[in-house]
Structure formats: C-alpha cells, structure tokens
Amino acid sequence: PAAAVAPRPRPPSLMPRPRLALLALAALCAAGASGADSETCDAAEGCGPLECVKWRQTGGCDPNGPREKHADRACSEVVPAGVSGFCQCGKGDRKRRVRQSTCEHRPFTCEAECLQAERYECVAWRQTGGCSADGDREPHNDKGCDVTVEARASGYCECGDGRVVRKPGCDHGGFAEPFRCEDECGREADLYEELGLDSSASEKAIKQAFRKLSLKYHPDKTRDDPKLTARFAAIRDAYDVLGDDERRAGFEPSRF
C-alpha cells in the first residue's frame, strides 16, 4: 500500500480568522512578557498598559526613603516639585515603581506616567568608544542593568520605548559618580532626553528632533491614543523650554 502522505499545512493567510486572531494575541502577550515594557502579560489581568494605582510619597527627598503614606496622591493629582516618591503602576506580578523622583523634579501626574511606564524600564548598558555616547559600539563591554558602570565609561543606558540616557564618559565623567542603568532609567528624563538629545545639541538639532517626534506622536497622527498623547505632551514641554534661547539658558540639566 502507498505510504500515507501528510497533509500540507495551510499558509497563514488561509487559516481560519478566529485561529489567526488567537495566534496574534498569543504573539502579543509573548512579546510583552519577554521585553522590558509596560504591556507585560499576567494570568489574571492579561495584556495591556499598566493601570495607575497611586503616587507613593517618601521622605528625605529620596524615592527609597521612609514612606509617608499620609501624603500619597490620587493618580490624577499633580505631584508638585519639592516632594519625593514614585508612581505605583499595576498590581501583583505587574507592579512597577515608575518615575522615581527626588524633590527636584518637574510637576507631573502618575496617570500620565503609568501610560509611559515602559520608558522607565531598563534594557542594558551599551558601551561605546571615542569618549562619545554616539561613538563606535563596544558590545563586549555591555553590562546588565544592575551592574555598576564607571563614570568615565562612554555609552548609554538603553531604556524601554526607545529612550536612551547618554553618557559621554572620559573627562566628562571626571566629577560624576558611578551609576547603574536601572537607576538612570528609573528616574525622570531631563528635557534633552525627552527629545533624544544631549546637552550639547545645537538649536538646529533641537528643532529637527522636535519636528521628527511631532510627526510620530502628534495627536492628529495618533488619533488621540492616550499613551502617545501623554508622550507628545512631554515632548512639547521639553521643546517649549529648549526651543527658546532665554528659557534654555536658564535650564540646568543636572537640576532635573
């Protein structure tokens, strides 16, 4: 008798629509679970952006300081400068501490920050040469998020959602302290970081960066997606300061 011939698998395009939908959902959850972002999957809650729980206040102008529960704030309340703490986003296995803040920060709401929680997740330290964060990559010197990096090393901390914290190192790091990328990604981004630049950026580079980001994040382009609208608000605020010569002159990256 002739050997049985195994049925040829259907091309993906010919799979029944319900099965395709299930495969797409499974892939989305797998991608979220394997990456450092705010859309991880949980058996109880499934996939989706992390829900804001509350602003958790701490003492001593240190986000890791003693808790001050009486001063916690609702997600929609503005967190003013002069207080320290962090936004709690998600619950259970999905719980995250987002925008860990000292007393020196710009006002914000945890509602908006939890929508952008993945920007505060660390991916890795990426080392470069030439005393420049934009120098040739040296991947053999990359480090994990919890490993201390010498201040004179050049490179950048890669955070979630395309955020990078640039470190030129060498002489620029002469008066800086060693750091860990999980701490650098966990803090508030300074205004230059919001535009994907460093403090040496020219006026032309600032304008170009804003135009490029506007094309991607402007509400007219994103159909008022809450997460992307929150991202555009941060970009707009940064450009309002850095795009104005007077206001930029008064801005100190080390302060924020």
JSON list of N, CA and C in Angstrom, two decimals, residues 23-49:
[
{"chain": "A", "resi": 23, "resn": "LEU", "atom": "N", "xyz": [-3.68, 33.42, 17.48]},
{"chain": "A", "resi": 23, "resn": "LEU", "atom": "CA", "xyz": [-2.22, 33.41, 17.31]},
{"chain": "A", "resi": 23, "resn": "LEU", "atom": "C", "xyz": [-1.64, 34.80, 17.49]},
{"chain": "A", "resi": 24, "resn": "ALA", "atom": "N", "xyz": [-2.31, 35.80, 16.96]},
{"chain": "A", "resi": 24, "resn": "ALA", "atom": "CA", "xyz": [-1.83, 37.18, 17.09]},
{"chain": "A", "resi": 24, "resn": "ALA", "atom": "C", "xyz": [-1.82, 37.62, 18.53]},
{"chain": "A", "resi": 25, "resn": "LEU", "atom": "N", "xyz": [-2.89, 37.25, 19.28]},
{"chain": "A", "resi": 25, "resn": "LEU", "atom": "CA", "xyz": [-2.96, 37.62, 20.69]},
{"chain": "A", "resi": 25, "resn": "LEU", "atom": "C", "xyz": [-1.85, 36.92, 21.48]},
{"chain": "A", "resi": 26, "resn": "ALA", "atom": "N", "xyz": [-1.61, 35.63, 21.17]},
{"chain": "A", "resi": 26, "resn": "ALA", "atom": "CA", "xyz": [-0.55, 34.90, 21.86]},
{"chain": "A", "resi": 26, "resn": "ALA", "atom": "C", "xyz": [0.81, 35.52, 21.60]},
{"chain": "A", "resi": 27, "resn": "ALA", "atom": "N", "xyz": [1.05, 35.94, 20.34]},
{"chain": "A", "resi": 27, "resn": "ALA", "atom": "CA", "xyz": [2.33, 36.57, 19.99]},
{"chain": "A", "resi": 27, "resn": "ALA", "atom": "C", "xyz": [2.50, 37.88, 20.72]},
{"chain": "A", "resi": 28, "resn": "LEU", "atom": "N", "xyz": [1.42, 38.66, 20.83]},
{"chain": "A", "resi": 28, "resn": "LEU", "atom": "CA", "xyz": [1.49, 39.95, 21.52]},
{"chain": "A", "resi": 28, "resn": "LEU", "atom": "C", "xyz": [1.84, 39.75, 22.98]},
{"chain": "A", "resi": 29, "resn": "CYS", "atom": "N", "xyz": [1.19, 38.77, 23.62]},
{"chain": "A", "resi": 29, "resn": "CYS", "atom": "CA", "xyz": [1.48, 38.51, 25.03]},
{"chain": "A", "resi": 29, "resn": "CYS", "atom": "C", "xyz": [2.89, 38.00, 25.23]},
{"chain": "A", "resi": 30, "resn": "ALA", "atom": "N", "xyz": [3.36, 37.12, 24.32]},
{"chain": "A", "resi": 30, "resn": "ALA", "atom": "CA", "xyz": [4.72, 36.59, 24.43]},
{"chain": "A", "resi": 30, "resn": "ALA", "atom": "C", "xyz": [5.73, 37.70, 24.28]},
{"chain": "A", "resi": 31, "resn": "ALA", "atom": "N", "xyz": [5.49, 38.63, 23.34]},
{"chain": "A", "resi": 31, "resn": "ALA", "atom": "CA", "xyz": [6.42, 39.75, 23.14]},
{"chain": "A", "resi": 31, "resn": "ALA", "atom": "C", "xyz": [6.45, 40.63, 24.35]},
{"chain": "A", "resi": 32, "resn": "GLY", "atom": "N", "xyz": [5.29, 40.88, 24.94]},
{"chain": "A", "resi": 32, "resn": "GLY", "atom": "CA", "xyz": [5.24, 41.73, 26.13]},
{"chain": "A", "resi": 32, "resn": "GLY", "atom": "C", "xyz": [5.94, 41.10, 27.30]},
{"chain": "A", "resi": 33, "resn": "ALA", "atom": "N", "xyz": [5.76, 39.78, 27.44]},
{"chain": "A", "resi": 33, "resn": "ALA", "atom": "CA", "xyz": [6.36, 39.10, 28.60]},
{"chain": "A", "resi": 33, "resn": "ALA", "atom": "C", "xyz": [7.86, 39.02, 28.48]},
{"chain": "A", "resi": 34, "resn": "SER", "atom": "N", "xyz": [8.39, 39.00, 27.24]},
{"chain": "A", "resi": 34, "resn": "SER", "atom": "CA", "xyz": [9.83, 38.83, 27.08]},
{"chain": "A", "resi": 34, "resn": "SER", "atom": "C", "xyz": [10.59, 40.13, 27.08]},
{"chain": "A", "resi": 35, "resn": "GLY", "atom": "N", "xyz": [9.91, 41.27, 26.92]},
{"chain": "A", "resi": 35, "resn": "GLY", "atom": "CA", "xyz": [10.60, 42.55, 26.87]},
{"chain": "A", "resi": 35, "resn": "GLY", "atom": "C", "xyz": [10.38, 43.34, 28.12]},
{"chain": "A", "resi": 36, "resn": "ALA", "atom": "N", "xyz": [11.18, 44.44, 28.26]},
{"chain": "A", "resi": 36, "resn": "ALA", "atom": "CA", "xyz": [11.03, 45.32, 29.42]},
{"chain": "A", "resi": 36, "resn": "ALA", "atom": "C", "xyz": [10.12, 46.46, 29.03]},
{"chain": "A", "resi": 37, "resn": "ASP", "atom": "N", "xyz": [8.80, 46.24, 29.13]},
{"chain": "A", "resi": 37, "resn": "ASP", "atom": "CA", "xyz": [7.88, 47.33, 28.80]},
{"chain": "A", "resi": 37, "resn": "ASP", "atom": "C", "xyz": [6.67, 47.26, 29.69]},
{"chain": "A", "resi": 38, "resn": "SER", "atom": "N", "xyz": [5.76, 48.25, 29.51]},
{"chain": "A", "resi": 38, "resn": "SER", "atom": "CA", "xyz": [4.61, 48.37, 30.39]},
{"chain": "A", "resi": 38, "resn": "SER", "atom": "C", "xyz": [3.46, 47.50, 29.96]},
{"chain": "A", "resi": 39, "resn": "GLU", "atom": "N", "xyz": [3.59, 46.74, 28.86]},
{"chain": "A", "resi": 39, "resn": "GLU", "atom": "CA", "xyz": [2.47, 45.95, 28.38]},
{"chain": "A", "resi": 39, "resn": "GLU", "atom": "C", "xyz": [2.76, 44.46, 28.55]},
{"chain": "A", "resi": 40, "resn": "THR", "atom": "N", "xyz": [3.26, 44.09, 29.74]},
{"chain": "A", "resi": 40, "resn": "THR", "atom": "CA", "xyz": [3.51, 42.70, 30.04]},
{"chain": "A", "resi": 40, "resn": "THR", "atom": "C", "xyz": [2.18, 41.99, 30.27]},
{"chain": "A", "resi": 41, "resn": "CYS", "atom": "N", "xyz": [2.23, 40.65, 30.30]},
{"chain": "A", "resi": 41, "resn": "CYS", "atom": "CA", "xyz": [1.02, 39.86, 30.42]},
{"chain": "A", "resi": 41, "resn": "CYS", "atom": "C", "xyz": [0.95, 39.22, 31.80]},
{"chain": "A", "resi": 42, "resn": "ASP", "atom": "N", "xyz": [-0.25, 39.07, 32.28]},
{"chain": "A", "resi": 42, "resn": "ASP", "atom": "CA", "xyz": [-0.48, 38.50, 33.58]},
{"chain": "A", "resi": 42, "resn": "ASP", "atom": "C", "xyz": [-1.65, 37.53, 33.46]},
{"chain": "A", "resi": 43, "resn": "ALA", "atom": "N", "xyz": [-1.58, 36.40, 34.17]},
{"chain": "A", "resi": 43, "resn": "ALA", "atom": "CA", "xyz": [-2.62, 35.39, 34.03]},
{"chain": "A", "resi": 43, "resn": "ALA", "atom": "C", "xyz": [-4.00, 35.95, 34.39]},
{"chain": "A", "resi": 44, "resn": "ALA", "atom": "N", "xyz": [-4.05, 36.82, 35.40]},
{"chain": "A", "resi": 44, "resn": "ALA", "atom": "CA", "xyz": [-5.33, 37.36, 35.82]},
{"chain": "A", "resi": 44, "resn": "ALA", "atom": "C", "xyz": [-5.76, 38.57, 35.00]},
{"chain": "A", "resi": 45, "resn": "GLU", "atom": "N", "xyz": [-4.80, 39.47, 34.68]},
{"chain": "A", "resi": 45, "resn": "GLU", "atom": "CA", "xyz": [-5.14, 40.73, 34.03]},
{"chain": "A", "resi": 45, "resn": "GLU", "atom": "C", "xyz": [-4.92, 40.73, 32.53]},
{"chain": "A", "resi": 46, "resn": "GLY", "atom": "N", "xyz": [-4.15, 39.74, 31.99]},
{"chain": "A", "resi": 46, "resn": "GLY", "atom": "CA", "xyz": [-3.90, 39.71, 30.55]},
{"chain": "A", "resi": 46, "resn": "GLY", "atom": "C", "xyz": [-2.91, 40.76, 30.13]},
{"chain": "A", "resi": 47, "resn": "CYS", "atom": "N", "xyz": [-2.97, 41.13, 28.83]},
{"chain": "A", "resi": 47, "resn": "CYS", "atom": "CA", "xyz": [-2.05, 42.13, 28.28]},
{"chain": "A", "resi": 47, "resn": "CYS", "atom": "C", "xyz": [-2.69, 43.50, 28.30]},
{"chain": "A", "resi": 48, "resn": "GLY", "atom": "N", "xyz": [-1.87, 44.51, 28.35]},
{"chain": "A", "resi": 48, "resn": "GLY", "atom": "CA", "xyz": [-2.39, 45.88, 28.28]},
{"chain": "A", "resi": 48, "resn": "GLY", "atom": "C", "xyz": [-1.53, 46.81, 29.09]},
{"chain": "A", "resi": 49, "resn": "PRO", "atom": "N", "xyz": [-1.73, 48.13, 28.92]},
{"chain": "A", "resi": 49, "resn": "PRO", "atom": "CA", "xyz": [-0.96, 49.12, 29.68]},
{"chain": "A", "resi": 49, "resn": "PRO", "atom": "C", "xyz": [-1.16, 48.94, 31.18]}
]
